[in-house]
mmCIF file with all atom_site columns, C-alpha atoms in Angstrom:
data_model
loop_
_atom_site.group_PDB
_atom_site.id
_atom_site.type_symbol
_atom_site.label_atom_id
_atom_site.label_alt_id
_atom_site.label_comp_id
_atom_site.label_asym_id
_atom_site.label_entity_id
_atom_site.label_seq_id
_atom_site.pdbx_PDB_ins_code
_atom_site.Cartn_x
_atom_site.Cartn_y
_atom_site.Cartn_z
_atom_site.occupancy
_atom_site.B_iso_or_equiv
_atom_site.pdbx_formal_charge
_atom_site.auth_seq_id
_atom_site.auth_comp_id
_atom_site.auth_asym_id
_atom_site.auth_atom_id
_atom_site.pdbx_PDB_model_num
ATOM 1   C CA . MET A 1 1   ? 9.860   -35.348 -48.301 1.00 94.00 ? 264 MET A CA 1
ATOM 2   C CA . ARG A 1 2   ? 9.515   -35.888 -52.281 1.00 98.00 ? 265 ARG A CA 1
ATOM 3   C CA . VAL A 1 3   ? 9.686   -32.626 -54.252 1.00 98.00 ? 266 VAL A CA 1
ATOM 4   C CA . LEU A 1 4   ? 9.327   -31.718 -58.072 1.00 98.00 ? 267 LEU A CA 1
ATOM 5   C CA . GLY A 1 5   ? 11.681  -29.387 -59.518 1.00 98.00 ? 268 GLY A CA 1
ATOM 6   C CA . VAL A 1 6   ? 10.358  -27.333 -62.678 1.00 98.00 ? 269 VAL A CA 1
ATOM 7   C CA . ASP A 1 7   ? 12.568  -25.393 -64.878 1.00 97.00 ? 270 ASP A CA 1
ATOM 8   C CA . PRO A 1 8   ? 10.059  -24.144 -66.843 1.00 96.00 ? 271 PRO A CA 1
ATOM 9   C CA . GLY A 1 9   ? 10.469  -23.315 -70.779 1.00 95.00 ? 272 GLY A CA 1
ATOM 10  C CA . LEU A 1 10  ? 8.705   -23.641 -73.644 1.00 95.00 ? 273 LEU A CA 1
ATOM 11  C CA . THR A 1 11  ? 11.235  -25.342 -75.672 1.00 95.00 ? 274 THR A CA 1
ATOM 12  C CA . ARG A 1 12  ? 12.493  -27.207 -72.885 1.00 96.00 ? 275 ARG A CA 1
ATOM 13  C CA . CYS A 1 13  ? 10.875  -27.762 -69.712 1.00 98.00 ? 276 CYS A CA 1
ATOM 14  C CA . GLY A 1 14  ? 13.378  -29.253 -67.243 1.00 97.00 ? 277 GLY A CA 1
ATOM 15  C CA . LEU A 1 15  ? 11.611  -31.686 -64.331 1.00 98.00 ? 278 LEU A CA 1
ATOM 16  C CA . GLY A 1 16  ? 13.482  -33.342 -61.814 1.00 98.00 ? 279 GLY A CA 1
ATOM 17  C CA . VAL A 1 17  ? 12.196  -35.520 -58.467 1.00 98.00 ? 280 VAL A CA 1
ATOM 18  C CA . VAL A 1 18  ? 14.446  -35.685 -55.676 1.00 98.00 ? 281 VAL A CA 1
ATOM 19  C CA . GLU A 1 19  ? 13.487  -37.393 -52.098 1.00 98.00 ? 282 GLU A CA 1
ATOM 20  C CA . GLY A 1 20  ? 15.063  -36.848 -48.823 1.00 96.00 ? 283 GLY A CA 1
ATOM 21  C CA . VAL A 1 21  ? 15.196  -34.507 -45.979 1.00 93.00 ? 284 VAL A CA 1
ATOM 22  C CA . ALA A 1 22  ? 17.553  -31.583 -45.061 1.00 89.00 ? 285 ALA A CA 1
ATOM 23  C CA . GLY A 1 23  ? 20.711  -32.783 -43.453 1.00 87.00 ? 286 GLY A CA 1
ATOM 24  C CA . ARG A 1 24  ? 20.751  -36.279 -44.866 1.00 91.00 ? 287 ARG A CA 1
ATOM 25  C CA . PRO A 1 25  ? 21.655  -37.759 -48.371 1.00 93.00 ? 288 PRO A CA 1
ATOM 26  C CA . LEU A 1 26  ? 18.862  -37.146 -51.216 1.00 96.00 ? 289 LEU A CA 1
ATOM 27  C CA . THR A 1 27  ? 17.975  -39.551 -53.857 1.00 97.00 ? 290 THR A CA 1
ATOM 28  C CA . MET A 1 28  ? 17.130  -38.670 -57.422 1.00 97.00 ? 291 MET A CA 1
ATOM 29  C CA . LYS A 1 29  ? 13.954  -40.507 -58.416 1.00 97.00 ? 292 LYS A CA 1
ATOM 30  C CA . ALA A 1 30  ? 13.450  -39.404 -61.987 1.00 97.00 ? 293 ALA A CA 1
ATOM 31  C CA . VAL A 1 31  ? 14.911  -36.367 -64.314 1.00 97.00 ? 294 VAL A CA 1
ATOM 32  C CA . GLY A 1 32  ? 13.912  -35.445 -68.054 1.00 97.00 ? 295 GLY A CA 1
ATOM 33  C CA . VAL A 1 33  ? 12.247  -32.709 -70.223 1.00 97.00 ? 296 VAL A CA 1
ATOM 34  C CA . VAL A 1 34  ? 9.318   -31.882 -71.956 1.00 98.00 ? 297 VAL A CA 1
ATOM 35  C CA . ARG A 1 35  ? 9.860   -30.759 -75.164 1.00 97.00 ? 298 ARG A CA 1
ATOM 36  C CA . THR A 1 36  ? 7.435   -28.827 -77.594 1.00 98.00 ? 299 THR A CA 1
ATOM 37  C CA . PRO A 1 37  ? 7.764   -27.618 -81.410 1.00 97.00 ? 300 PRO A CA 1
ATOM 38  C CA . ALA A 1 38  ? 8.358   -24.058 -82.188 1.00 95.00 ? 301 ALA A CA 1
ATOM 39  C CA . ASP A 1 39  ? 6.353   -24.577 -85.405 1.00 97.00 ? 302 ASP A CA 1
ATOM 40  C CA . ILE A 1 40  ? 3.208   -24.794 -83.542 1.00 97.00 ? 303 ILE A CA 1
ATOM 41  C CA . SER A 1 41  ? 1.006   -22.015 -81.831 1.00 97.00 ? 304 SER A CA 1
ATOM 42  C CA . VAL A 1 42  ? 1.986   -21.141 -77.935 1.00 96.00 ? 305 VAL A CA 1
ATOM 43  C CA . ALA A 1 43  ? -1.367  -22.270 -76.799 1.00 97.00 ? 306 ALA A CA 1
ATOM 44  C CA . GLU A 1 44  ? -0.587  -25.442 -78.322 1.00 98.00 ? 307 GLU A CA 1
ATOM 45  C CA . ARG A 1 45  ? 2.652   -25.648 -76.568 1.00 98.00 ? 308 ARG A CA 1
ATOM 46  C CA . LEU A 1 46  ? 1.217   -24.859 -73.653 1.00 98.00 ? 309 LEU A CA 1
ATOM 47  C CA . VAL A 1 47  ? -1.253  -27.856 -73.781 1.00 98.00 ? 310 VAL A CA 1
ATOM 48  C CA . LEU A 1 48  ? 1.739   -30.374 -74.320 1.00 98.00 ? 311 LEU A CA 1
ATOM 49  C CA . ILE A 1 49  ? 3.775   -28.993 -71.418 1.00 98.00 ? 312 ILE A CA 1
ATOM 50  C CA . GLU A 1 50  ? 0.410   -29.270 -69.324 1.00 98.00 ? 313 GLU A CA 1
ATOM 51  C CA . GLN A 1 51  ? 0.004   -32.590 -70.705 1.00 98.00 ? 314 GLN A CA 1
ATOM 52  C CA . GLY A 1 52  ? 3.866   -33.365 -69.621 1.00 98.00 ? 315 GLY A CA 1
ATOM 53  C CA . VAL A 1 53  ? 3.367   -32.060 -66.233 1.00 98.00 ? 316 VAL A CA 1
ATOM 54  C CA . GLU A 1 54  ? 0.377   -33.970 -65.573 1.00 98.00 ? 317 GLU A CA 1
ATOM 55  C CA . GLN A 1 55  ? 2.173   -37.300 -66.366 1.00 98.00 ? 318 GLN A CA 1
ATOM 56  C CA . TRP A 1 56  ? 4.656   -36.555 -64.161 1.00 98.00 ? 319 TRP A CA 1
ATOM 57  C CA . LEU A 1 57  ? 2.815   -35.630 -61.182 1.00 98.00 ? 320 LEU A CA 1
ATOM 58  C CA . ASP A 1 58  ? 0.711   -38.898 -61.708 1.00 98.00 ? 321 ASP A CA 1
ATOM 59  C CA . ALA A 1 59  ? 3.553   -41.025 -62.067 1.00 98.00 ? 322 ALA A CA 1
ATOM 60  C CA . HIS A 1 60  ? 5.563   -39.632 -59.198 1.00 98.00 ? 323 HIS A CA 1
ATOM 61  C CA . ARG A 1 61  ? 3.221   -38.148 -56.845 1.00 98.00 ? 324 ARG A CA 1
ATOM 62  C CA . PRO A 1 62  ? 5.440   -35.407 -55.270 1.00 98.00 ? 325 PRO A CA 1
ATOM 63  C CA . GLU A 1 63  ? 4.765   -33.960 -51.884 1.00 97.00 ? 326 GLU A CA 1
ATOM 64  C CA . ALA A 1 64  ? 5.728   -30.052 -53.132 1.00 97.00 ? 327 ALA A CA 1
ATOM 65  C CA . VAL A 1 65  ? 6.429   -28.657 -56.404 1.00 98.00 ? 328 VAL A CA 1
ATOM 66  C CA . ALA A 1 66  ? 9.422   -25.874 -56.648 1.00 98.00 ? 329 ALA A CA 1
ATOM 67  C CA . VAL A 1 67  ? 9.188   -23.587 -59.511 1.00 98.00 ? 330 VAL A CA 1
ATOM 68  C CA . GLU A 1 68  ? 12.000  -21.197 -60.502 1.00 96.00 ? 331 GLU A CA 1
ATOM 69  C CA . ARG A 1 69  ? 11.195  -18.081 -60.300 1.00 94.00 ? 332 ARG A CA 1
ATOM 70  C CA . VAL A 1 70  ? 11.193  -15.932 -63.685 1.00 86.00 ? 333 VAL A CA 1
ATOM 71  C CA . PHE A 1 71  ? 12.782  -12.856 -63.681 1.00 77.00 ? 334 PHE A CA 1
ATOM 72  C CA . SER A 1 72  ? 13.439  -10.167 -65.967 1.00 66.00 ? 335 SER A CA 1
ATOM 73  C CA . GLN A 1 73  ? 15.827  -10.378 -68.997 1.00 61.00 ? 336 GLN A CA 1
ATOM 74  C CA . HIS A 1 74  ? 16.732  -8.330  -71.927 1.00 64.00 ? 337 HIS A CA 1
ATOM 75  C CA . ASN A 1 75  ? 14.917  -10.857 -74.333 1.00 71.00 ? 338 ASN A CA 1
ATOM 76  C CA . VAL A 1 76  ? 11.081  -10.124 -73.152 1.00 76.00 ? 339 VAL A CA 1
ATOM 77  C CA . ARG A 1 77  ? 9.708   -12.649 -75.760 1.00 76.00 ? 340 ARG A CA 1
ATOM 78  C CA . THR A 1 78  ? 11.885  -15.266 -73.802 1.00 79.00 ? 341 THR A CA 1
ATOM 79  C CA . VAL A 1 79  ? 10.779  -14.314 -70.295 1.00 88.00 ? 342 VAL A CA 1
ATOM 80  C CA . MET A 1 80  ? 6.982   -14.400 -71.610 1.00 90.00 ? 343 MET A CA 1
ATOM 81  C CA . GLY A 1 81  ? 7.498   -18.137 -72.788 1.00 91.00 ? 344 GLY A CA 1
ATOM 82  C CA . THR A 1 82  ? 8.967   -18.985 -69.213 1.00 93.00 ? 345 THR A CA 1
ATOM 83  C CA . ALA A 1 83  ? 6.474   -17.235 -67.505 1.00 94.00 ? 346 ALA A CA 1
ATOM 84  C CA . GLN A 1 84  ? 3.679   -18.913 -69.244 1.00 96.00 ? 347 GLN A CA 1
ATOM 85  C CA . ALA A 1 85  ? 5.510   -22.431 -68.903 1.00 97.00 ? 348 ALA A CA 1
ATOM 86  C CA . SER A 1 86  ? 5.983   -21.296 -65.240 1.00 97.00 ? 349 SER A CA 1
ATOM 87  C CA . ALA A 1 87  ? 2.293   -20.689 -64.900 1.00 97.00 ? 350 ALA A CA 1
ATOM 88  C CA . VAL A 1 88  ? 0.862   -23.807 -66.674 1.00 98.00 ? 351 VAL A CA 1
ATOM 89  C CA . ALA A 1 89  ? 3.415   -26.113 -64.113 1.00 98.00 ? 352 ALA A CA 1
ATOM 90  C CA . MET A 1 90  ? 1.769   -23.975 -60.942 1.00 98.00 ? 353 MET A CA 1
ATOM 91  C CA . LEU A 1 91  ? -1.555  -24.367 -62.047 1.00 98.00 ? 354 LEU A CA 1
ATOM 92  C CA . CYS A 1 92  ? -1.241  -28.259 -62.478 1.00 98.00 ? 355 CYS A CA 1
ATOM 93  C CA . SER A 1 93  ? 0.076   -28.291 -59.039 1.00 98.00 ? 356 SER A CA 1
ATOM 94  C CA . ALA A 1 94  ? -2.171  -26.202 -57.330 1.00 98.00 ? 357 ALA A CA 1
ATOM 95  C CA . ARG A 1 95  ? -5.206  -27.796 -58.860 1.00 97.00 ? 358 ARG A CA 1
ATOM 96  C CA . ARG A 1 96  ? -4.022  -30.838 -57.015 1.00 97.00 ? 359 ARG A CA 1
ATOM 97  C CA . GLY A 1 97  ? -3.642  -29.071 -53.717 1.00 98.00 ? 360 GLY A CA 1
ATOM 98  C CA . LEU A 1 98  ? 0.022   -29.217 -53.763 1.00 98.00 ? 361 LEU A CA 1
ATOM 99  C CA . PRO A 1 99  ? 2.069   -26.441 -52.393 1.00 96.00 ? 362 PRO A CA 1
ATOM 100 C CA . VAL A 1 100 ? 4.282   -24.674 -54.634 1.00 97.00 ? 363 VAL A CA 1
ATOM 101 C CA . GLU A 1 101 ? 7.470   -22.514 -53.833 1.00 96.00 ? 364 GLU A CA 1
ATOM 102 C CA . LEU A 1 102 ? 9.040   -20.307 -56.517 1.00 96.00 ? 365 LEU A CA 1
ATOM 103 C CA . HIS A 1 103 ? 12.735  -20.310 -55.947 1.00 96.00 ? 366 HIS A CA 1
ATOM 104 C CA . THR A 1 104 ? 15.076  -17.396 -57.909 1.00 94.00 ? 367 THR A CA 1
ATOM 105 C CA . PRO A 1 105 ? 18.005  -18.764 -59.984 1.00 92.00 ? 368 PRO A CA 1
ATOM 106 C CA . SER A 1 106 ? 20.277  -17.137 -57.060 1.00 92.00 ? 369 SER A CA 1
ATOM 107 C CA . GLU A 1 107 ? 18.783  -18.867 -54.326 1.00 93.00 ? 370 GLU A CA 1
ATOM 108 C CA . VAL A 1 108 ? 19.096  -22.283 -56.112 1.00 95.00 ? 371 VAL A CA 1
ATOM 109 C CA . LYS A 1 109 ? 22.702  -21.636 -57.033 1.00 94.00 ? 372 LYS A CA 1
ATOM 110 C CA . ALA A 1 110 ? 23.790  -20.417 -53.621 1.00 93.00 ? 373 ALA A CA 1
ATOM 111 C CA . ALA A 1 111 ? 21.928  -23.602 -52.234 1.00 92.00 ? 374 ALA A CA 1
ATOM 112 C CA . VAL A 1 112 ? 23.472  -26.285 -54.339 1.00 93.00 ? 375 VAL A CA 1
ATOM 113 C CA . THR A 1 113 ? 26.980  -24.348 -54.971 1.00 91.00 ? 376 THR A CA 1
ATOM 114 C CA . GLY A 1 114 ? 27.320  -21.957 -52.267 1.00 89.00 ? 377 GLY A CA 1
ATOM 115 C CA . ALA A 1 115 ? 27.627  -19.080 -54.707 1.00 84.00 ? 378 ALA A CA 1
ATOM 116 C CA . GLY A 1 116 ? 24.836  -17.339 -56.436 1.00 83.00 ? 379 GLY A CA 1
ATOM 117 C CA . ARG A 1 117 ? 26.762  -16.707 -59.466 1.00 83.00 ? 380 ARG A CA 1
ATOM 118 C CA . ALA A 1 118 ? 27.873  -19.792 -60.563 1.00 87.00 ? 381 ALA A CA 1
ATOM 119 C CA . GLU A 1 119 ? 27.744  -21.119 -64.335 1.00 89.00 ? 382 GLU A CA 1
ATOM 120 C CA . LYS A 1 120 ? 25.391  -23.878 -65.147 1.00 87.00 ? 383 LYS A CA 1
ATOM 121 C CA . ALA A 1 121 ? 27.937  -26.228 -65.448 1.00 89.00 ? 384 ALA A CA 1
ATOM 122 C CA . GLN A 1 122 ? 29.101  -25.777 -61.699 1.00 92.00 ? 385 GLN A CA 1
ATOM 123 C CA . VAL A 1 123 ? 25.315  -26.530 -61.170 1.00 93.00 ? 386 VAL A CA 1
ATOM 124 C CA . GLY A 1 124 ? 25.555  -29.477 -63.000 1.00 93.00 ? 387 GLY A CA 1
ATOM 125 C CA . THR A 1 125 ? 28.337  -31.019 -61.500 1.00 94.00 ? 388 THR A CA 1
ATOM 126 C CA . MET A 1 126 ? 27.225  -30.442 -57.558 1.00 95.00 ? 389 MET A CA 1
ATOM 127 C CA . VAL A 1 127 ? 23.960  -31.930 -58.725 1.00 96.00 ? 390 VAL A CA 1
ATOM 128 C CA . MET A 1 128 ? 25.798  -35.004 -59.902 1.00 95.00 ? 391 MET A CA 1
ATOM 129 C CA . ARG A 1 129 ? 27.980  -34.849 -56.632 1.00 95.00 ? 392 ARG A CA 1
ATOM 130 C CA . LEU A 1 130 ? 24.998  -34.229 -54.305 1.00 95.00 ? 393 LEU A CA 1
ATOM 131 C CA . LEU A 1 131 ? 22.951  -37.217 -56.080 1.00 97.00 ? 394 LEU A CA 1
ATOM 132 C CA . ARG A 1 132 ? 25.643  -39.640 -56.477 1.00 96.00 ? 395 ARG A CA 1
ATOM 133 C CA . LEU A 1 133 ? 24.944  -39.746 -60.281 1.00 96.00 ? 396 LEU A CA 1
ATOM 134 C CA . ASP A 1 134 ? 27.275  -40.906 -62.613 1.00 94.00 ? 397 ASP A CA 1
ATOM 135 C CA . GLY A 1 135 ? 27.424  -37.769 -64.593 1.00 91.00 ? 398 GLY A CA 1
ATOM 136 C CA . PRO A 1 136 ? 25.897  -34.045 -64.721 1.00 89.00 ? 399 PRO A CA 1
ATOM 137 C CA . PRO A 1 137 ? 22.006  -34.409 -65.968 1.00 91.00 ? 400 PRO A CA 1
ATOM 138 C CA . ARG A 1 138 ? 21.544  -33.457 -69.571 1.00 90.00 ? 401 ARG A CA 1
ATOM 139 C CA . PRO A 1 139 ? 20.215  -31.186 -70.959 1.00 91.00 ? 402 PRO A CA 1
ATOM 140 C CA . ALA A 1 140 ? 21.153  -27.900 -68.594 1.00 91.00 ? 403 ALA A CA 1
ATOM 141 C CA . ASP A 1 141 ? 17.225  -27.759 -67.708 1.00 94.00 ? 404 ASP A CA 1
ATOM 142 C CA . ALA A 1 142 ? 16.851  -31.050 -66.386 1.00 95.00 ? 405 ALA A CA 1
ATOM 143 C CA . ALA A 1 143 ? 19.943  -30.128 -64.212 1.00 95.00 ? 406 ALA A CA 1
ATOM 144 C CA . ASP A 1 144 ? 18.530  -27.202 -63.242 1.00 96.00 ? 407 ASP A CA 1
ATOM 145 C CA . ALA A 1 145 ? 15.368  -29.042 -61.908 1.00 97.00 ? 408 ALA A CA 1
ATOM 146 C CA . LEU A 1 146 ? 16.880  -31.052 -59.991 1.00 97.00 ? 409 LEU A CA 1
ATOM 147 C CA . ALA A 1 147 ? 18.481  -28.294 -58.376 1.00 97.00 ? 410 ALA A CA 1
ATOM 148 C CA . LEU A 1 148 ? 15.373  -26.930 -57.558 1.00 97.00 ? 411 LEU A CA 1
ATOM 149 C CA . ALA A 1 149 ? 13.988  -29.826 -56.123 1.00 97.00 ? 412 ALA A CA 1
ATOM 150 C CA . ILE A 1 150 ? 17.565  -29.825 -53.921 1.00 97.00 ? 413 ILE A CA 1
ATOM 151 C CA . CYS A 1 151 ? 17.017  -26.191 -53.011 1.00 96.00 ? 414 CYS A CA 1
ATOM 152 C CA . HIS A 1 152 ? 13.329  -26.481 -51.746 1.00 96.00 ? 415 HIS A CA 1
ATOM 153 C CA . ILE A 1 153 ? 14.272  -30.020 -49.686 1.00 96.00 ? 416 ILE A CA 1
ATOM 154 C CA . TRP A 1 154 ? 17.256  -27.926 -48.023 1.00 92.00 ? 417 TRP A CA 1
ATOM 155 C CA . ARG A 1 155 ? 15.434  -24.644 -47.234 1.00 88.00 ? 418 ARG A CA 1
ATOM 156 C CA . ALA A 1 156 ? 11.927  -26.290 -46.106 1.00 77.00 ? 419 ALA A CA 1
ATOM 157 C CA . PRO A 1 157 ? 12.877  -26.603 -42.762 1.00 54.00 ? 420 PRO A CA 1
ATOM 158 C CA . VAL A 1 158 ? 13.517  -22.625 -42.448 1.00 59.00 ? 421 VAL A CA 1
ATOM 159 C CA . GLN A 1 159 ? 10.642  -21.744 -44.516 1.00 54.00 ? 422 GLN A CA 1
ATOM 160 C CA . GLN A 1 160 ? 8.289   -23.770 -42.376 1.00 52.00 ? 423 GLN A CA 1
ATOM 161 C CA . ARG A 1 161 ? 9.804   -21.934 -39.242 1.00 52.00 ? 424 ARG A CA 1
ATOM 162 C CA . LEU A 1 162 ? 9.221   -18.711 -40.867 1.00 51.00 ? 425 LEU A CA 1
ATOM 163 C CA . ASN A 1 163 ? 5.480   -19.471 -41.775 1.00 51.00 ? 426 ASN A CA 1
ATOM 164 C CA . ARG A 1 164 ? 4.694   -20.413 -38.388 1.00 56.00 ? 427 ARG A CA 1
ATOM 165 C CA . LEU A 1 165 ? 6.104   -17.178 -36.936 1.00 61.00 ? 428 LEU A CA 1
ATOM 166 C CA . GLN A 1 166 ? 4.366   -15.507 -39.759 1.00 58.00 ? 429 GLN A CA 1
ATOM 167 C CA . GLN A 1 167 ? 1.070   -16.928 -38.761 1.00 63.00 ? 430 GLN A CA 1
ATOM 168 C CA . ALA A 1 168 ? 1.577   -16.421 -34.962 1.00 65.00 ? 431 ALA A CA 1
ATOM 169 C CA . HIS A 1 169 ? 2.044   -13.064 -35.771 1.00 65.00 ? 432 HIS A CA 1
ATOM 170 C CA . ALA A 1 170 ? -0.912  -12.732 -37.794 1.00 71.00 ? 433 ALA A CA 1
ATOM 171 C CA . ARG A 1 171 ? -3.251  -14.024 -35.259 1.00 71.00 ? 434 ARG A CA 1
ATOM 172 C CA . HIS A 1 172 ? -1.531  -11.879 -32.463 1.00 73.00 ? 435 HIS A CA 1
ATOM 173 C CA . SER A 1 173 ? -2.136  -8.749  -34.778 1.00 73.00 ? 436 SER A CA 1
ATOM 174 C CA . THR A 1 174 ? -5.712  -9.896  -35.471 1.00 75.00 ? 437 THR A CA 1
ATOM 175 C CA . ALA A 1 175 ? -6.754  -10.352 -32.113 1.00 72.00 ? 438 ALA A CA 1
ATOM 176 C CA . SER A 1 176 ? -4.927  -7.167  -30.978 1.00 69.00 ? 439 SER A CA 1
ATOM 177 C CA . SER A 1 177 ? -6.906  -5.078  -33.453 1.00 68.00 ? 440 SER A CA 1
ATOM 178 C CA . ARG A 1 178 ? -10.316 -6.491  -32.617 1.00 65.00 ? 441 ARG A CA 1
ATOM 179 C CA . THR A 1 179 ? -10.740 -4.899  -29.119 1.00 54.00 ? 442 THR A CA 1
ATOM 180 C CA . PRO A 1 180 ? -8.557  -2.077  -29.063 1.00 56.00 ? 443 PRO A CA 1
ATOM 181 C CA . GLY A 1 181 ? -11.195 -0.130  -26.831 1.00 54.00 ? 444 GLY A CA 1
ATOM 182 C CA . ALA A 1 182 ? -11.801 -2.656  -24.166 1.00 45.00 ? 445 ALA A CA 1
ATOM 183 C CA . GLN A 1 183 ? -7.977  -3.374  -23.991 1.00 49.00 ? 446 GLN A CA 1
ATOM 184 C CA . ALA A 1 184 ? -7.329  0.520   -23.548 1.00 48.00 ? 447 ALA A CA 1
ATOM 185 C CA . ALA A 1 185 ? -10.199 0.871   -20.627 1.00 48.00 ? 448 ALA A CA 1
ATOM 186 C CA . VAL A 1 186 ? -8.848  -2.353  -18.993 1.00 43.00 ? 449 VAL A CA 1
ATOM 187 C CA . ALA A 1 187 ? -5.725  -0.591  -18.709 1.00 49.00 ? 450 ALA A CA 1
ATOM 188 C CA . ASP A 1 188 ? -6.627  2.399   -17.369 1.00 52.00 ? 451 ASP A CA 1
ATOM 189 C CA . GLY A 1 189 ? -9.526  1.338   -15.359 1.00 51.00 ? 452 GLY A CA 1
ATOM 190 C CA . THR A 1 190 ? -12.249 3.515   -17.191 1.00 46.00 ? 453 THR A CA 1
ATOM 191 C CA . ALA A 1 191 ? -14.315 0.980   -18.847 1.00 46.00 ? 454 ALA A CA 1
ATOM 192 C CA . ARG A 1 192 ? -17.359 3.057   -20.289 1.00 49.00 ? 455 ARG A CA 1
ATOM 193 C CA . ALA A 1 193 ? -21.001 1.807   -20.651 1.00 46.00 ? 456 ALA A CA 1
ATOM 194 C CA . PRO A 1 194 ? -22.314 1.958   -24.224 1.00 48.00 ? 457 PRO A CA 1
ATOM 195 C CA . LYS A 1 195 ? -24.306 4.962   -25.120 1.00 50.00 ? 458 LYS A CA 1
ATOM 196 C CA . GLY A 1 196 ? -28.035 4.871   -24.008 1.00 49.00 ? 459 GLY A CA 1
ATOM 197 C CA . THR A 1 197 ? -27.306 2.600   -21.072 1.00 48.00 ? 460 THR A CA 1
ATOM 198 C CA . ALA A 1 198 ? -26.962 3.289   -17.517 1.00 47.00 ? 461 ALA A CA 1
ATOM 199 C CA . ARG A 1 199 ? -23.939 2.597   -15.349 1.00 42.00 ? 462 ARG A CA 1
#
C-alpha cells in the first residue's frame, strides 16, 4: 500500500509518501512541504496548496490519503487556516476517487511512538527509525506527514475489519427493517391476508 500523508497548514503543508504493509518494514518514497507566502490572500494560498497536492498525487500515485484531523485550539485563526488546507487536500484526493482517512494527532503519536502525548521531536525520531532514515525529516511538518502515512498503513487492517463489520451490520439491519410484519406473522403462525382479499 502506498499512502500520501498530509499535515495541513497554510504556511507549510507537509506531504509524505510511505509504502508498505502492516507488520513489515516501511519505505519512504518522498517527503516535502508546500509553502505559501503570508503576503497574498487566503484564496491564492489555497490555490497554491491545491496545485502542490495535485503535483504530488500525479508524481507518486498513492492508493490512499491520510490527513490530520483538525482539532480545536485557542488560536481560532490558525485552526481556520489548517481546516481550509485540510479541505483542499481532501478535495483533491476525493476528486480522483482516492480513499481519504482522517487521523487525530494523538492517534498518530500513539501509533508511531506508543504515547499519545509525545513531543514533535519524539515523533521525528521514531519516523527516522521506522523508515531507516539518516536523520529526522525537516521541517517538523514533513515528519508529521510521514507519521500520518505510517499510522494509516498500520491501522488499515483493523479499519478494514471494522468497515466490513459495519457494512454487514447495516445490511442485516436493512433486511430486518424491510419486512417486520411478515417476520412477526411467520413467528406466531398468524399470517394475515391483505385487506379486501379473501383467505
